[in-house]
Coordinates of C-alpha atoms in Angstrom, one line a residue:
X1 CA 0.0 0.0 0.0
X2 CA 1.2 3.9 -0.3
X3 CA 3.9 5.1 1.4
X4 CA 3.5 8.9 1.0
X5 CA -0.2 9.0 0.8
X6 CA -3.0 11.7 0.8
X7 CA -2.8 13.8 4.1
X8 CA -1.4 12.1 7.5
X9 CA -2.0 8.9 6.5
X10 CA 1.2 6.3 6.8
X11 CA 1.6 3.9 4.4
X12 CA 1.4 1.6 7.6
X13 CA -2.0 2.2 8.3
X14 CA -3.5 1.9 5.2
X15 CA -1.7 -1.5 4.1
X16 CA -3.0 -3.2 7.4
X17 CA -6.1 -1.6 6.9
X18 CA -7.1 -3.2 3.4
X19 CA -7.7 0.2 2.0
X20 CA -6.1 2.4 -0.5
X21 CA -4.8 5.6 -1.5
X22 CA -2.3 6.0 -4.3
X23 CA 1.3 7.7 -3.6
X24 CA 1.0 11.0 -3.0
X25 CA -2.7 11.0 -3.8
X26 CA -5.3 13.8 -3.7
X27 CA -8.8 12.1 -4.4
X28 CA -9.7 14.4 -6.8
X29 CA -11.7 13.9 -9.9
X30 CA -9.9 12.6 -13.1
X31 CA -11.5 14.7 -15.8
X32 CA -11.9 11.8 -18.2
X33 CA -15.4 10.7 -18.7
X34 CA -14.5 8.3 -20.7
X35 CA -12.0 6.6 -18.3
X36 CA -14.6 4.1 -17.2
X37 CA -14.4 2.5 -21.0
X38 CA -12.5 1.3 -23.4
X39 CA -10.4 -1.4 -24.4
X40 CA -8.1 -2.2 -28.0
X41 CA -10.0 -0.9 -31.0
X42 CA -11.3 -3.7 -32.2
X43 CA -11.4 -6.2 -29.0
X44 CA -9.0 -8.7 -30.5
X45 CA -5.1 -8.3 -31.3
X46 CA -3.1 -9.7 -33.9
X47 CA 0.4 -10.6 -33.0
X48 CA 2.1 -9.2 -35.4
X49 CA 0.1 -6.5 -35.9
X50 CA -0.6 -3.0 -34.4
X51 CA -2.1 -2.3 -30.7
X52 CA -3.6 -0.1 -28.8
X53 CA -5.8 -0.1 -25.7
X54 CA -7.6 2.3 -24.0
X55 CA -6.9 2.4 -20.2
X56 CA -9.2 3.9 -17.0
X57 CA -7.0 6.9 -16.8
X58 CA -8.3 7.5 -20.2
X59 CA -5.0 7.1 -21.9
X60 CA -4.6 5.4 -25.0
X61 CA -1.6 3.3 -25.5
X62 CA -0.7 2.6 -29.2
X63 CA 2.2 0.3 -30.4
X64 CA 3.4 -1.0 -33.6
X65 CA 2.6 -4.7 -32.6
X66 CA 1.5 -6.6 -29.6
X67 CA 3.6 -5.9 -26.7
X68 CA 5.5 -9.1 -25.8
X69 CA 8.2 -8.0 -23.1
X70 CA 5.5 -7.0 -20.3
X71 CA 6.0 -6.0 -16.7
X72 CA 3.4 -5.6 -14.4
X73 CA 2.2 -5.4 -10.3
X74 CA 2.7 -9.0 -9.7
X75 CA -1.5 -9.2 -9.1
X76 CA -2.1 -7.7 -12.5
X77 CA 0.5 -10.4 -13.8
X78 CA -1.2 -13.3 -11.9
X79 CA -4.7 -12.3 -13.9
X80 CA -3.1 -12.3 -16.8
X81 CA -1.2 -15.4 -16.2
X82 CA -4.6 -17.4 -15.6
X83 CA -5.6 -16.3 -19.5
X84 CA -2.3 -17.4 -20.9
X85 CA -0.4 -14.0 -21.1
X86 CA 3.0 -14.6 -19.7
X87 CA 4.5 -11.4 -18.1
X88 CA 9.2 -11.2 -18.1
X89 CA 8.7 -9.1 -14.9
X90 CA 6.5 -8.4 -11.9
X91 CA 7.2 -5.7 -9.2
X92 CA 5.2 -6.0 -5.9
X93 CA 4.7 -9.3 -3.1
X94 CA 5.6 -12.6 -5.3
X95 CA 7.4 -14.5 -2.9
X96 CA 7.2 -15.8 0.6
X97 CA 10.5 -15.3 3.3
X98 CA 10.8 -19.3 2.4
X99 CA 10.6 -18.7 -1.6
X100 CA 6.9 -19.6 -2.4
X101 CA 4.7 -17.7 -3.9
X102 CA 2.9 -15.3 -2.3
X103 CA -1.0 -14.8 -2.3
X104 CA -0.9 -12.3 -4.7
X105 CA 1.3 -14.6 -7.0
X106 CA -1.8 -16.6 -8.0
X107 CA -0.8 -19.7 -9.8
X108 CA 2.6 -17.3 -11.5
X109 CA 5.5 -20.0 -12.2
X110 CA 7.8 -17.6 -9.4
X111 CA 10.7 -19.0 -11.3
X112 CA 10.1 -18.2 -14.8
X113 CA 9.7 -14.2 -13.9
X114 CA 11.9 -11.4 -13.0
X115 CA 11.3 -9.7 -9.8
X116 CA 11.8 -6.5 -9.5
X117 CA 10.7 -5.4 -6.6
X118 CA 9.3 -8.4 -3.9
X119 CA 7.6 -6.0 -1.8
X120 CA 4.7 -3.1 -2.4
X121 CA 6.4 0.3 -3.6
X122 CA 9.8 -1.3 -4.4
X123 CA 10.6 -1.6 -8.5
X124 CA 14.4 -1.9 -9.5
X125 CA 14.6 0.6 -12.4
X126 CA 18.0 -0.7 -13.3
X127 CA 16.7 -4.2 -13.6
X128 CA 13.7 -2.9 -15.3
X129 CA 15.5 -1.4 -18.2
X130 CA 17.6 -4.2 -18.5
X131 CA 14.0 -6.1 -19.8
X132 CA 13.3 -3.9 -22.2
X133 CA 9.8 -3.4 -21.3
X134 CA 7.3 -2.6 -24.0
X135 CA 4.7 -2.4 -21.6
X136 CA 4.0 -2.0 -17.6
X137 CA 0.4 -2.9 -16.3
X138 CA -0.5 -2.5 -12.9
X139 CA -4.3 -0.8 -10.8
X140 CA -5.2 2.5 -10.0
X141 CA -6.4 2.9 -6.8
X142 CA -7.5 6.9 -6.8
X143 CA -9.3 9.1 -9.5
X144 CA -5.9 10.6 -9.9
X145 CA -4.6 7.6 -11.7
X146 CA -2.2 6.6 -9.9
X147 CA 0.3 3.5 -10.7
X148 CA -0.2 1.2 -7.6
X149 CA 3.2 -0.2 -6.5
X150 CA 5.2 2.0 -9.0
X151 CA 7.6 4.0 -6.8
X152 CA 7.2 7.6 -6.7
X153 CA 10.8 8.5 -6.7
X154 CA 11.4 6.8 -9.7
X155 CA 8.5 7.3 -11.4
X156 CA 9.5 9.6 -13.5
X157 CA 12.7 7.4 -15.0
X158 CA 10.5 4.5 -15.5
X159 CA 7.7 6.1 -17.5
X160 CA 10.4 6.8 -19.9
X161 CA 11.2 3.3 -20.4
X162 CA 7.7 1.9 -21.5
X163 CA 4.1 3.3 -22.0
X164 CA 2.4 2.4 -19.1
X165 CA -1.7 0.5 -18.9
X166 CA -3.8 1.1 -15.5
X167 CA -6.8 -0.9 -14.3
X168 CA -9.0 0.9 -11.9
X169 CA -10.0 -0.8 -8.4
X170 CA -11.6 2.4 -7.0
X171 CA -15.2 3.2 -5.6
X172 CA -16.5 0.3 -8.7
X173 CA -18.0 -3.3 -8.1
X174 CA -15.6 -6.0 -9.1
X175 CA -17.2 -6.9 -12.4
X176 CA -15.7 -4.2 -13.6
X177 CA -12.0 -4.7 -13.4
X178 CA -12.5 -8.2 -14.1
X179 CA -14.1 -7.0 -17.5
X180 CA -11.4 -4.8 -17.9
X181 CA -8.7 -7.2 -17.7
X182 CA -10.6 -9.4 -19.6
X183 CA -10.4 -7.0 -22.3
X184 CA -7.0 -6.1 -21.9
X185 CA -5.9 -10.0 -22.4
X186 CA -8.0 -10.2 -24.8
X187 CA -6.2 -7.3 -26.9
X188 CA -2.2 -8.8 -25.7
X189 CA -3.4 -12.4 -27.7
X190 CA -5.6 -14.3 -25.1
X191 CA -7.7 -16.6 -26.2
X192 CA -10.8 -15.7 -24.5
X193 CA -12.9 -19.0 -26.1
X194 CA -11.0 -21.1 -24.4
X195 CA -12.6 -24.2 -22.7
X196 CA -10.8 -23.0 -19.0
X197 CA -11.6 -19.7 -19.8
X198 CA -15.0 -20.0 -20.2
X199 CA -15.4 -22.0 -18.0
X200 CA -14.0 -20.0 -15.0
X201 CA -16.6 -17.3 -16.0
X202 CA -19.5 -19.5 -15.5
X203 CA -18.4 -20.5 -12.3
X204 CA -18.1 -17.1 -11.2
X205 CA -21.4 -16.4 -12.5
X206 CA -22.3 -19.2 -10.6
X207 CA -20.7 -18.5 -6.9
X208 CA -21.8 -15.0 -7.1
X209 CA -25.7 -16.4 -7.8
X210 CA -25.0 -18.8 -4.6
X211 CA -23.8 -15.9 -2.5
X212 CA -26.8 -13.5 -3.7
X213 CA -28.9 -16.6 -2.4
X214 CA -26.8 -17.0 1.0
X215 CA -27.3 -13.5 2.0
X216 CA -31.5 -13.4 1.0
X217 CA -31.5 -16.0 3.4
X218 CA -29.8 -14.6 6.3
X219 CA -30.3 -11.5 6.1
X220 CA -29.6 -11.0 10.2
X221 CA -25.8 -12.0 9.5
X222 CA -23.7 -9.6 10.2
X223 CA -20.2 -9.4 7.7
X224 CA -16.9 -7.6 9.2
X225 CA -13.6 -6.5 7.3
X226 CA -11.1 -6.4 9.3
X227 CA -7.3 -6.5 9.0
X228 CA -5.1 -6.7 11.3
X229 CA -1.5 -4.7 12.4
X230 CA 0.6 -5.2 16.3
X231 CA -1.0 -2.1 17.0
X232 CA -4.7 -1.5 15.3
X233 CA -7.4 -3.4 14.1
X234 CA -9.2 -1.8 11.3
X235 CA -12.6 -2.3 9.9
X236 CA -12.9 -1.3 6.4
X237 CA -15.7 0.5 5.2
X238 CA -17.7 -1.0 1.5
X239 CA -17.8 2.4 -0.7
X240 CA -14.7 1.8 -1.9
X241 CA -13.2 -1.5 -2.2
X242 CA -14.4 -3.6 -5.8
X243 CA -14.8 -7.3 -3.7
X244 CA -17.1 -5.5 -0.4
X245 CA -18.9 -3.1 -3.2
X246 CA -19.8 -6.5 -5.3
X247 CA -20.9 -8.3 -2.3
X248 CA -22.7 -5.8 -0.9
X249 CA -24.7 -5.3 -4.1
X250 CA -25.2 -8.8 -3.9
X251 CA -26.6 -8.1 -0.5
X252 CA -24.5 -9.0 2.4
X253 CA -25.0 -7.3 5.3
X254 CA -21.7 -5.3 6.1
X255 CA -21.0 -3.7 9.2
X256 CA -20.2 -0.2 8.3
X257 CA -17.6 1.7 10.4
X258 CA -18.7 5.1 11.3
X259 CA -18.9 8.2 8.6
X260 CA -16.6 10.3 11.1
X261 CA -13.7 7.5 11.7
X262 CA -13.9 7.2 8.0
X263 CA -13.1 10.8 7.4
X264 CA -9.9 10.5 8.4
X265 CA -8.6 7.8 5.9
X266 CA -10.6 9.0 2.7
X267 CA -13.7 6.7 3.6
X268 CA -11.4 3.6 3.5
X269 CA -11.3 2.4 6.9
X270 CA -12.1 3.1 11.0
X271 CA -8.9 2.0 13.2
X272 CA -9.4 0.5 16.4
X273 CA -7.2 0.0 19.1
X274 CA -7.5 -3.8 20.4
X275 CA -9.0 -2.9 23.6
X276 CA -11.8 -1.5 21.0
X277 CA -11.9 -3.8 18.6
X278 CA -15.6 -5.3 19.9
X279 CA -16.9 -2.1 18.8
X280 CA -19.0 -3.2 16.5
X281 CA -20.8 -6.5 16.5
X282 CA -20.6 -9.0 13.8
X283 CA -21.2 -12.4 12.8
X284 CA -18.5 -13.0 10.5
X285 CA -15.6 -11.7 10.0
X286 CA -13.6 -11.9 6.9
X287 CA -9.8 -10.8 7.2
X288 CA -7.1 -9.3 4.7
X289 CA -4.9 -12.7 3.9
X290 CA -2.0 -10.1 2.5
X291 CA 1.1 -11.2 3.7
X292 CA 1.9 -7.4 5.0
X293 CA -0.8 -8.1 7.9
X294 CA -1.4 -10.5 10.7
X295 CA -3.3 -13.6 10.5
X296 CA -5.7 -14.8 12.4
X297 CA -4.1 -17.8 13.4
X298 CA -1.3 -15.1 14.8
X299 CA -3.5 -12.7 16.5
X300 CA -2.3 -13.0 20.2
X301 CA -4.6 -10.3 21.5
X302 CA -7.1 -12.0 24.3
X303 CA -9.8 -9.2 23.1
X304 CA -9.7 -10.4 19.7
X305 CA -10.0 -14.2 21.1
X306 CA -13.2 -14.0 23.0
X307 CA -15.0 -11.5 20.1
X308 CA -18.0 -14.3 19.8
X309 CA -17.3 -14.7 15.7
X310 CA -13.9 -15.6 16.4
X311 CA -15.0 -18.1 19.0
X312 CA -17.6 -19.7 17.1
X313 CA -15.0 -19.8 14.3
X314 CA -17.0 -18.3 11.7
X315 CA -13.7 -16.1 10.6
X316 CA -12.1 -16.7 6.7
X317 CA -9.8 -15.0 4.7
X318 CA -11.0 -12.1 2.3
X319 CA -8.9 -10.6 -0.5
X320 CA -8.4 -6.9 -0.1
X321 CA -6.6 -6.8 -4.2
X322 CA -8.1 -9.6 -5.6
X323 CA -6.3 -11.1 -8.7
X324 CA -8.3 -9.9 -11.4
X325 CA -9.8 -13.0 -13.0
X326 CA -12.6 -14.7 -13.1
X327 CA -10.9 -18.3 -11.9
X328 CA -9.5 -16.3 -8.7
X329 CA -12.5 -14.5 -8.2
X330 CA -15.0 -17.3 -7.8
X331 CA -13.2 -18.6 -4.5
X332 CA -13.8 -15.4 -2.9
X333 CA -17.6 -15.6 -3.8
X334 CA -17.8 -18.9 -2.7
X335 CA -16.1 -18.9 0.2
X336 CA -18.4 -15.7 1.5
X337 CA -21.3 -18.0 0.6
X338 CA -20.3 -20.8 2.3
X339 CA -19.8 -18.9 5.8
X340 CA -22.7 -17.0 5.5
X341 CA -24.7 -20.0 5.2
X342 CA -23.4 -22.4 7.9
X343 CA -23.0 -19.1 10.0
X344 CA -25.1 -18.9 13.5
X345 CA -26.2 -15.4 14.8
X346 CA -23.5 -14.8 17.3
X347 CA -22.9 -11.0 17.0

Protein backbone atom coordinates (compact mmCIF):
# COMPACT_ATOMS: atom_id res chain seq x y z
CA UNK A 1 0.00 0.00 0.00
CA UNK A 2 1.21 3.86 -0.30
CA UNK A 3 3.89 5.09 1.36
CA UNK A 4 3.47 8.91 1.02
CA UNK A 5 -0.17 9.01 0.83
CA UNK A 6 -2.95 11.71 0.79
CA UNK A 7 -2.76 13.80 4.07
CA UNK A 8 -1.38 12.12 7.48
CA UNK A 9 -2.02 8.87 6.51
CA UNK A 10 1.22 6.26 6.82
CA UNK A 11 1.61 3.90 4.42
CA UNK A 12 1.45 1.55 7.57
CA UNK A 13 -2.03 2.21 8.33
CA UNK A 14 -3.48 1.91 5.23
CA UNK A 15 -1.75 -1.54 4.13
CA UNK A 16 -3.02 -3.19 7.38
CA UNK A 17 -6.13 -1.61 6.93
CA UNK A 18 -7.12 -3.23 3.38
CA UNK A 19 -7.70 0.24 2.02
CA UNK A 20 -6.06 2.40 -0.52
CA UNK A 21 -4.79 5.64 -1.48
CA UNK A 22 -2.32 6.05 -4.28
CA UNK A 23 1.26 7.69 -3.65
CA UNK A 24 1.01 10.97 -3.00
CA UNK A 25 -2.68 10.98 -3.84
CA UNK A 26 -5.34 13.80 -3.67
CA UNK A 27 -8.78 12.07 -4.36
CA UNK A 28 -9.69 14.38 -6.78
CA UNK A 29 -11.73 13.94 -9.87
CA UNK A 30 -9.87 12.56 -13.06
CA UNK A 31 -11.46 14.70 -15.82
CA UNK A 32 -11.92 11.84 -18.21
CA UNK A 33 -15.41 10.66 -18.71
CA UNK A 34 -14.52 8.27 -20.72
CA UNK A 35 -12.05 6.58 -18.29
CA UNK A 36 -14.64 4.09 -17.22
CA UNK A 37 -14.38 2.54 -21.04
CA UNK A 38 -12.51 1.27 -23.39
CA UNK A 39 -10.37 -1.43 -24.35
CA UNK A 40 -8.13 -2.23 -28.01
CA UNK A 41 -10.03 -0.93 -30.95
CA UNK A 42 -11.28 -3.70 -32.18
CA UNK A 43 -11.38 -6.18 -28.98
CA UNK A 44 -8.96 -8.74 -30.49
CA UNK A 45 -5.15 -8.26 -31.28
CA UNK A 46 -3.06 -9.68 -33.87
CA UNK A 47 0.37 -10.60 -32.96
CA UNK A 48 2.10 -9.25 -35.37
CA UNK A 49 0.15 -6.52 -35.93
CA UNK A 50 -0.62 -2.98 -34.37
CA UNK A 51 -2.10 -2.29 -30.69
CA UNK A 52 -3.56 -0.10 -28.80
CA UNK A 53 -5.80 -0.12 -25.67
CA UNK A 54 -7.60 2.31 -23.97
CA UNK A 55 -6.88 2.44 -20.16
CA UNK A 56 -9.21 3.88 -16.99
CA UNK A 57 -6.96 6.86 -16.85
CA UNK A 58 -8.28 7.46 -20.24
CA UNK A 59 -4.97 7.10 -21.88
CA UNK A 60 -4.60 5.38 -25.01
CA UNK A 61 -1.56 3.25 -25.51
CA UNK A 62 -0.69 2.56 -29.20
CA UNK A 63 2.16 0.32 -30.36
CA UNK A 64 3.37 -0.98 -33.57
CA UNK A 65 2.61 -4.73 -32.58
CA UNK A 66 1.53 -6.55 -29.56
CA UNK A 67 3.57 -5.95 -26.68
CA UNK A 68 5.53 -9.10 -25.77
CA UNK A 69 8.25 -7.96 -23.05
CA UNK A 70 5.50 -7.01 -20.32
CA UNK A 71 6.01 -6.03 -16.69
CA UNK A 72 3.40 -5.60 -14.39
CA UNK A 73 2.22 -5.39 -10.35
CA UNK A 74 2.68 -9.01 -9.75
CA UNK A 75 -1.52 -9.24 -9.14
CA UNK A 76 -2.10 -7.74 -12.46
CA UNK A 77 0.48 -10.44 -13.77
CA UNK A 78 -1.22 -13.31 -11.91
CA UNK A 79 -4.73 -12.32 -13.90
CA UNK A 80 -3.05 -12.26 -16.76
CA UNK A 81 -1.18 -15.42 -16.15
CA UNK A 82 -4.58 -17.42 -15.63
CA UNK A 83 -5.60 -16.25 -19.53
CA UNK A 84 -2.30 -17.37 -20.93
CA UNK A 85 -0.38 -13.96 -21.07
CA UNK A 86 2.95 -14.58 -19.70
CA UNK A 87 4.48 -11.42 -18.07
CA UNK A 88 9.22 -11.17 -18.08
CA UNK A 89 8.69 -9.08 -14.86
CA UNK A 90 6.54 -8.41 -11.94
CA UNK A 91 7.16 -5.75 -9.16
CA UNK A 92 5.22 -6.04 -5.89
CA UNK A 93 4.74 -9.27 -3.14
CA UNK A 94 5.61 -12.57 -5.25
CA UNK A 95 7.37 -14.53 -2.90
CA UNK A 96 7.23 -15.82 0.60
CA UNK A 97 10.52 -15.30 3.31
CA UNK A 98 10.77 -19.30 2.41
CA UNK A 99 10.56 -18.72 -1.59
CA UNK A 100 6.90 -19.60 -2.38
CA UNK A 101 4.67 -17.65 -3.93
CA UNK A 102 2.86 -15.29 -2.27
CA UNK A 103 -1.04 -14.77 -2.34
CA UNK A 104 -0.87 -12.31 -4.71
CA UNK A 105 1.28 -14.61 -7.01
CA UNK A 106 -1.80 -16.61 -8.02
CA UNK A 107 -0.82 -19.66 -9.79
CA UNK A 108 2.58 -17.28 -11.50
CA UNK A 109 5.49 -19.97 -12.20
CA UNK A 110 7.82 -17.60 -9.38
CA UNK A 111 10.70 -19.00 -11.29
CA UNK A 112 10.09 -18.21 -14.78
CA UNK A 113 9.75 -14.23 -13.91
CA UNK A 114 11.91 -11.41 -12.99
CA UNK A 115 11.28 -9.68 -9.75
CA UNK A 116 11.79 -6.50 -9.50
CA UNK A 117 10.68 -5.37 -6.64
CA UNK A 118 9.31 -8.39 -3.92
CA UNK A 119 7.63 -5.99 -1.78
CA UNK A 120 4.70 -3.08 -2.39
CA UNK A 121 6.39 0.27 -3.55
CA UNK A 122 9.80 -1.33 -4.39
CA UNK A 123 10.61 -1.59 -8.51
CA UNK A 124 14.37 -1.87 -9.48
CA UNK A 125 14.55 0.57 -12.38
CA UNK A 126 17.96 -0.74 -13.30
CA UNK A 127 16.68 -4.16 -13.63
CA UNK A 128 13.74 -2.91 -15.26
CA UNK A 129 15.47 -1.36 -18.18
CA UNK A 130 17.56 -4.23 -18.46
CA UNK A 131 14.05 -6.11 -19.77
CA UNK A 132 13.34 -3.86 -22.21
CA UNK A 133 9.77 -3.37 -21.31
CA UNK A 134 7.29 -2.58 -24.04
CA UNK A 135 4.68 -2.35 -21.62
CA UNK A 136 3.97 -1.97 -17.59
CA UNK A 137 0.42 -2.93 -16.28
CA UNK A 138 -0.49 -2.45 -12.92
CA UNK A 139 -4.30 -0.77 -10.79
CA UNK A 140 -5.20 2.53 -9.98
CA UNK A 141 -6.38 2.92 -6.77
CA UNK A 142 -7.48 6.88 -6.79
CA UNK A 143 -9.26 9.14 -9.49
CA UNK A 144 -5.88 10.62 -9.95
CA UNK A 145 -4.63 7.55 -11.71
CA UNK A 146 -2.20 6.56 -9.95
CA UNK A 147 0.33 3.47 -10.72
CA UNK A 148 -0.17 1.22 -7.56
CA UNK A 149 3.22 -0.19 -6.52
CA UNK A 150 5.21 1.97 -9.02
CA UNK A 151 7.63 3.96 -6.76
CA UNK A 152 7.20 7.57 -6.68
CA UNK A 153 10.76 8.47 -6.75
CA UNK A 154 11.39 6.77 -9.69
CA UNK A 155 8.51 7.28 -11.38
CA UNK A 156 9.49 9.57 -13.54
CA UNK A 157 12.68 7.45 -15.04
CA UNK A 158 10.51 4.45 -15.52
CA UNK A 159 7.71 6.05 -17.49
CA UNK A 160 10.37 6.80 -19.92
CA UNK A 161 11.22 3.32 -20.41
CA UNK A 162 7.66 1.90 -21.46
CA UNK A 163 4.05 3.35 -22.03
CA UNK A 164 2.39 2.43 -19.07
CA UNK A 165 -1.74 0.52 -18.86
CA UNK A 166 -3.85 1.06 -15.50
CA UNK A 167 -6.85 -0.90 -14.34
CA UNK A 168 -8.96 0.90 -11.89
CA UNK A 169 -10.00 -0.77 -8.36
CA UNK A 170 -11.59 2.37 -6.96
CA UNK A 171 -15.22 3.23 -5.56
CA UNK A 172 -16.50 0.26 -8.65
CA UNK A 173 -18.01 -3.31 -8.13
CA UNK A 174 -15.59 -5.97 -9.08
CA UNK A 175 -17.21 -6.89 -12.40
CA UNK A 176 -15.68 -4.16 -13.61
CA UNK A 177 -12.01 -4.68 -13.35
CA UNK A 178 -12.54 -8.21 -14.11
CA UNK A 179 -14.10 -7.01 -17.51
CA UNK A 180 -11.36 -4.79 -17.93
CA UNK A 181 -8.70 -7.16 -17.68
CA UNK A 182 -10.56 -9.40 -19.62
CA UNK A 183 -10.42 -6.97 -22.33
CA UNK A 184 -7.04 -6.11 -21.92
CA UNK A 185 -5.94 -10.02 -22.36
CA UNK A 186 -7.95 -10.23 -24.83
CA UNK A 187 -6.21 -7.33 -26.85
CA UNK A 188 -2.25 -8.83 -25.73
CA UNK A 189 -3.39 -12.41 -27.66
CA UNK A 190 -5.61 -14.31 -25.14
CA UNK A 191 -7.70 -16.61 -26.18
CA UNK A 192 -10.83 -15.65 -24.48
CA UNK A 193 -12.91 -18.99 -26.09
CA UNK A 194 -10.95 -21.13 -24.36
CA UNK A 195 -12.60 -24.21 -22.71
CA UNK A 196 -10.85 -22.98 -18.96
CA UNK A 197 -11.64 -19.71 -19.80
CA UNK A 198 -15.01 -20.04 -20.16
CA UNK A 199 -15.39 -22.03 -17.98
CA UNK A 200 -14.00 -19.96 -15.02
CA UNK A 201 -16.61 -17.29 -15.96
CA UNK A 202 -19.52 -19.52 -15.50
CA UNK A 203 -18.39 -20.53 -12.33
CA UNK A 204 -18.11 -17.11 -11.23
CA UNK A 205 -21.39 -16.38 -12.46
CA UNK A 206 -22.32 -19.20 -10.65
CA UNK A 207 -20.65 -18.49 -6.95
CA UNK A 208 -21.85 -15.03 -7.11
CA UNK A 209 -25.74 -16.45 -7.80
CA UNK A 210 -25.02 -18.80 -4.58
CA UNK A 211 -23.81 -15.94 -2.55
CA UNK A 212 -26.85 -13.51 -3.69
CA UNK A 213 -28.88 -16.64 -2.35
CA UNK A 214 -26.81 -17.01 0.97
CA UNK A 215 -27.28 -13.54 2.02
CA UNK A 216 -31.52 -13.45 0.96
CA UNK A 217 -31.50 -16.02 3.43
CA UNK A 218 -29.85 -14.65 6.26
CA UNK A 219 -30.28 -11.53 6.06
CA UNK A 220 -29.63 -10.99 10.20
CA UNK A 221 -25.81 -12.03 9.46
CA UNK A 222 -23.75 -9.64 10.16
CA UNK A 223 -20.23 -9.39 7.72
CA UNK A 224 -16.95 -7.55 9.20
CA UNK A 225 -13.56 -6.53 7.34
CA UNK A 226 -11.06 -6.39 9.32
CA UNK A 227 -7.30 -6.46 9.02
CA UNK A 228 -5.14 -6.74 11.35
CA UNK A 229 -1.54 -4.72 12.38
CA UNK A 230 0.57 -5.19 16.35
CA UNK A 231 -0.98 -2.14 17.01
CA UNK A 232 -4.67 -1.47 15.30
CA UNK A 233 -7.39 -3.37 14.10
CA UNK A 234 -9.23 -1.82 11.26
CA UNK A 235 -12.58 -2.32 9.89
CA UNK A 236 -12.91 -1.27 6.40
CA UNK A 237 -15.71 0.48 5.19
CA UNK A 238 -17.71 -1.04 1.49
CA UNK A 239 -17.84 2.37 -0.70
CA UNK A 240 -14.73 1.80 -1.89
CA UNK A 241 -13.16 -1.47 -2.23
CA UNK A 242 -14.44 -3.63 -5.85
CA UNK A 243 -14.76 -7.25 -3.69
CA UNK A 244 -17.14 -5.48 -0.42
CA UNK A 245 -18.86 -3.06 -3.23
CA UNK A 246 -19.83 -6.48 -5.34
CA UNK A 247 -20.87 -8.32 -2.32
CA UNK A 248 -22.70 -5.76 -0.85
CA UNK A 249 -24.69 -5.25 -4.13
CA UNK A 250 -25.21 -8.84 -3.85
CA UNK A 251 -26.60 -8.07 -0.51
CA UNK A 252 -24.50 -9.05 2.39
CA UNK A 253 -25.02 -7.26 5.26
CA UNK A 254 -21.68 -5.26 6.12
CA UNK A 255 -21.03 -3.73 9.22
CA UNK A 256 -20.20 -0.19 8.27
CA UNK A 257 -17.59 1.71 10.37
CA UNK A 258 -18.71 5.13 11.30
CA UNK A 259 -18.85 8.15 8.63
CA UNK A 260 -16.62 10.32 11.10
CA UNK A 261 -13.74 7.47 11.71
CA UNK A 262 -13.89 7.19 7.98
CA UNK A 263 -13.12 10.77 7.45
CA UNK A 264 -9.94 10.46 8.43
CA UNK A 265 -8.61 7.82 5.95
CA UNK A 266 -10.59 8.98 2.73
CA UNK A 267 -13.72 6.70 3.63
CA UNK A 268 -11.45 3.61 3.52
CA UNK A 269 -11.35 2.38 6.87
CA UNK A 270 -12.13 3.09 11.03
CA UNK A 271 -8.92 2.04 13.21
CA UNK A 272 -9.41 0.51 16.45
CA UNK A 273 -7.22 -0.03 19.08
CA UNK A 274 -7.48 -3.83 20.37
CA UNK A 275 -8.97 -2.94 23.60
CA UNK A 276 -11.83 -1.51 20.96
CA UNK A 277 -11.91 -3.83 18.56
CA UNK A 278 -15.63 -5.30 19.93
CA UNK A 279 -16.93 -2.11 18.79
CA UNK A 280 -18.98 -3.23 16.50
CA UNK A 281 -20.84 -6.52 16.48
CA UNK A 282 -20.57 -9.05 13.81
CA UNK A 283 -21.23 -12.45 12.81
CA UNK A 284 -18.48 -13.03 10.50
CA UNK A 285 -15.58 -11.69 10.02
CA UNK A 286 -13.55 -11.87 6.91
CA UNK A 287 -9.80 -10.79 7.18
CA UNK A 288 -7.15 -9.26 4.67
CA UNK A 289 -4.91 -12.67 3.86
CA UNK A 290 -2.00 -10.13 2.55
CA UNK A 291 1.06 -11.20 3.75
CA UNK A 292 1.95 -7.42 5.02
CA UNK A 293 -0.84 -8.06 7.88
CA UNK A 294 -1.41 -10.52 10.69
CA UNK A 295 -3.28 -13.60 10.47
CA UNK A 296 -5.70 -14.79 12.40
CA UNK A 297 -4.12 -17.78 13.39
CA UNK A 298 -1.25 -15.14 14.82
CA UNK A 299 -3.46 -12.67 16.55
CA UNK A 300 -2.26 -13.05 20.15
CA UNK A 301 -4.64 -10.30 21.51
CA UNK A 302 -7.13 -12.03 24.27
CA UNK A 303 -9.75 -9.23 23.06
CA UNK A 304 -9.67 -10.44 19.66
CA UNK A 305 -9.98 -14.21 21.05
CA UNK A 306 -13.19 -14.01 22.99
CA UNK A 307 -15.00 -11.51 20.11
CA UNK A 308 -18.02 -14.31 19.79
CA UNK A 309 -17.34 -14.66 15.65
CA UNK A 310 -13.86 -15.65 16.36
CA UNK A 311 -15.00 -18.10 19.02
CA UNK A 312 -17.64 -19.65 17.06
CA UNK A 313 -15.04 -19.77 14.34
CA UNK A 314 -17.00 -18.27 11.74
CA UNK A 315 -13.72 -16.12 10.60
CA UNK A 316 -12.14 -16.68 6.71
CA UNK A 317 -9.78 -15.05 4.73
CA UNK A 318 -10.99 -12.07 2.31
CA UNK A 319 -8.86 -10.62 -0.49
CA UNK A 320 -8.41 -6.88 -0.14
CA UNK A 321 -6.64 -6.83 -4.19
CA UNK A 322 -8.09 -9.56 -5.56
CA UNK A 323 -6.34 -11.08 -8.66
CA UNK A 324 -8.31 -9.89 -11.37
CA UNK A 325 -9.75 -13.02 -13.04
CA UNK A 326 -12.61 -14.74 -13.13
CA UNK A 327 -10.95 -18.35 -11.88
CA UNK A 328 -9.52 -16.25 -8.72
CA UNK A 329 -12.49 -14.49 -8.19
CA UNK A 330 -15.05 -17.26 -7.81
CA UNK A 331 -13.21 -18.63 -4.52
CA UNK A 332 -13.81 -15.42 -2.86
CA UNK A 333 -17.61 -15.63 -3.84
CA UNK A 334 -17.84 -18.94 -2.74
CA UNK A 335 -16.10 -18.90 0.21
CA UNK A 336 -18.45 -15.73 1.50
CA UNK A 337 -21.30 -18.02 0.60
CA UNK A 338 -20.32 -20.79 2.33
CA UNK A 339 -19.75 -18.88 5.75
CA UNK A 340 -22.74 -17.00 5.54
CA UNK A 341 -24.74 -20.03 5.16
CA UNK A 342 -23.42 -22.37 7.95
CA UNK A 343 -23.00 -19.06 9.96
CA UNK A 344 -25.07 -18.95 13.52
CA UNK A 345 -26.17 -15.39 14.83
CA UNK A 346 -23.48 -14.77 17.28
CA UNK A 347 -22.89 -11.05 17.05
Amino acid sequence: MPNASATHLTRRGILAAGGALGLGAVLTACGDDDAKSGGSDDGTAAKAGPWSFKDDRGKTVELDKVPANIVAFTGVAAALWDYGVQVKGVFGPTTTKDGKPDVQAGDIDVDKVTVLGNEWGKLNVEKYAALAPELLVTTTFDTAGTLWSVPEESKDKIAKLAPSVAISVFDRQLTQPLQRMWELAESLGADMKAKKVTDAKAAFEKAAARLRAAAKAKPEIRVLAGSASAELFYVSGTNLSVDLEYFKALGVNFVEPSEEAKKATGGWFESLSWENVDKYPADVIIMDDRASTIQPADITEGTWKQLPAVKAGQVIARSPEPILSYDKCTPLLDNLAEAIENAKKVG
